[in-house]
Short mmCIF file of C-alpha atoms in Angstrom, two decimals:
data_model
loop_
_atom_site.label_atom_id
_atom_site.label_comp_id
_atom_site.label_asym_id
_atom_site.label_seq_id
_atom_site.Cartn_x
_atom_site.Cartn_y
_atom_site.Cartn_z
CA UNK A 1 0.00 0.00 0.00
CA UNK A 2 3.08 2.33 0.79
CA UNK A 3 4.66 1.50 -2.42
CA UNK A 4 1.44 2.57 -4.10
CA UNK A 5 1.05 6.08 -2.78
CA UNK A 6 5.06 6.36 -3.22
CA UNK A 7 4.79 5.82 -6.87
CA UNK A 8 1.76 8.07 -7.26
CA UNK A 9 3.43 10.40 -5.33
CA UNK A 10 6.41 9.98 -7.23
CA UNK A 11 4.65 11.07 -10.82
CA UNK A 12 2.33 13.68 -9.74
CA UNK A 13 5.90 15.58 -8.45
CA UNK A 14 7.41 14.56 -11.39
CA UNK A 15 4.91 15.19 -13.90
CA UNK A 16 4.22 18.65 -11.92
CA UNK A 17 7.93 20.50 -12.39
CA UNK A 18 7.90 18.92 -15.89
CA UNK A 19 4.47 20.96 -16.40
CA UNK A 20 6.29 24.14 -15.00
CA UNK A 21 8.92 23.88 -17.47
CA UNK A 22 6.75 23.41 -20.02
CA UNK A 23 4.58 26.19 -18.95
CA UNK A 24 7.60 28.67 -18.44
CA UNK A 25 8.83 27.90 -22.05
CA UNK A 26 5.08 28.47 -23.53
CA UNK A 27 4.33 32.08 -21.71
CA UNK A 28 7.31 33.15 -21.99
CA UNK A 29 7.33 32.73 -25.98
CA UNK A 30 3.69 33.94 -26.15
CA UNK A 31 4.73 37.39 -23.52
CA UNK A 32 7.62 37.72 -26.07
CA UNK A 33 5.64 37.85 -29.03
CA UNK A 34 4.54 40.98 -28.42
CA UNK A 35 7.62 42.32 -28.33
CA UNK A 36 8.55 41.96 -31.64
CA UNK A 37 7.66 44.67 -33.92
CA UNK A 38 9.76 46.99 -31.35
CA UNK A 39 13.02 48.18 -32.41
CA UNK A 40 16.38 46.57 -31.00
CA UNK A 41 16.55 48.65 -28.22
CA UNK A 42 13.04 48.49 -26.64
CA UNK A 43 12.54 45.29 -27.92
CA UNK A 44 15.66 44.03 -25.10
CA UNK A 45 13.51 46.26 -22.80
CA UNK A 46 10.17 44.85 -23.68
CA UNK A 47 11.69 41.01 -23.06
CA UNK A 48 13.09 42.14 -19.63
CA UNK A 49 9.98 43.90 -18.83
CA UNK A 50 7.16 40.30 -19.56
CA UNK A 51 9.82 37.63 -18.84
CA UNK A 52 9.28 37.88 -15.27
CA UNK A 53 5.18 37.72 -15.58
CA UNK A 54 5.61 35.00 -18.15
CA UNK A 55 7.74 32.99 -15.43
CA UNK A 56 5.19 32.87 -13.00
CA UNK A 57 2.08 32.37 -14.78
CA UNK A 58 3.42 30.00 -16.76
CA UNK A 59 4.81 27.68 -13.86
CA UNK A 60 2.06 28.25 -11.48
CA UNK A 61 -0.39 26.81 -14.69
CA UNK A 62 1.94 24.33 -15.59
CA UNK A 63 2.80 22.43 -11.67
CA UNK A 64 -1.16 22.67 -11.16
CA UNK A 65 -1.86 21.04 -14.75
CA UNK A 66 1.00 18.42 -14.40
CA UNK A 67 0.38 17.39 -11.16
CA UNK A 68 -3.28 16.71 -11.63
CA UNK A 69 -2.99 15.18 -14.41
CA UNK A 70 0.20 13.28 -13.03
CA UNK A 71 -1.97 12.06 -9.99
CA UNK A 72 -4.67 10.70 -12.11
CA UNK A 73 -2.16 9.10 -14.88
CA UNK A 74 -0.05 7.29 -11.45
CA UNK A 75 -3.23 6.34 -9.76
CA UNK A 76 -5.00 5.06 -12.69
CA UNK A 77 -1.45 2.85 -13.26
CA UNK A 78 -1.65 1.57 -10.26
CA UNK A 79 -5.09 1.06 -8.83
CA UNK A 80 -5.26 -2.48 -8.23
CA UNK A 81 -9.39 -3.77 -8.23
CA UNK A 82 -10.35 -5.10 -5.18
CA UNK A 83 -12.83 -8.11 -5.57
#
């Protein structure tokens, strides 16, 4: 039974920070879209100026999404039927 909630345990974490990371990496390229049609200059300033925004929305949405879905993906694996 310990094993069981270890291993969920284990891929809701996991699948969590890899659901920040991919979150980060998605906001972050969306915030920096808007940036583009600036000129060198501002656009460096623009980039500074949504990065940090991007960070955090992105990795609060992506450890909430990832570990959901990572708790339901490791409990489904191992639920074992009682009878």
């Amino acid at each position: 039974m310990k094993k069981r909630i270890l291993i969920c345990t284990a891929a809701a974490l996991s699948s969590g920070v890899l659901g920040g990371l991919i979150g980060v990496q998605t906001a972050s390229m969306l915030h920096r879209q808007k940036c583009q049609t600036q000129t060198w200059g501002w656009k460096q300033a623009c980039n500074a100026w949504v990065t940090p925004g991007a960070v955090w929305q992105g990795s609060i949405a992506g450890i909430w999404t990832g570990t959901i879905l990572g708790a339901f993906v490791g409990g489904s694996v191992i639920h074992k039927i009682e009878n």
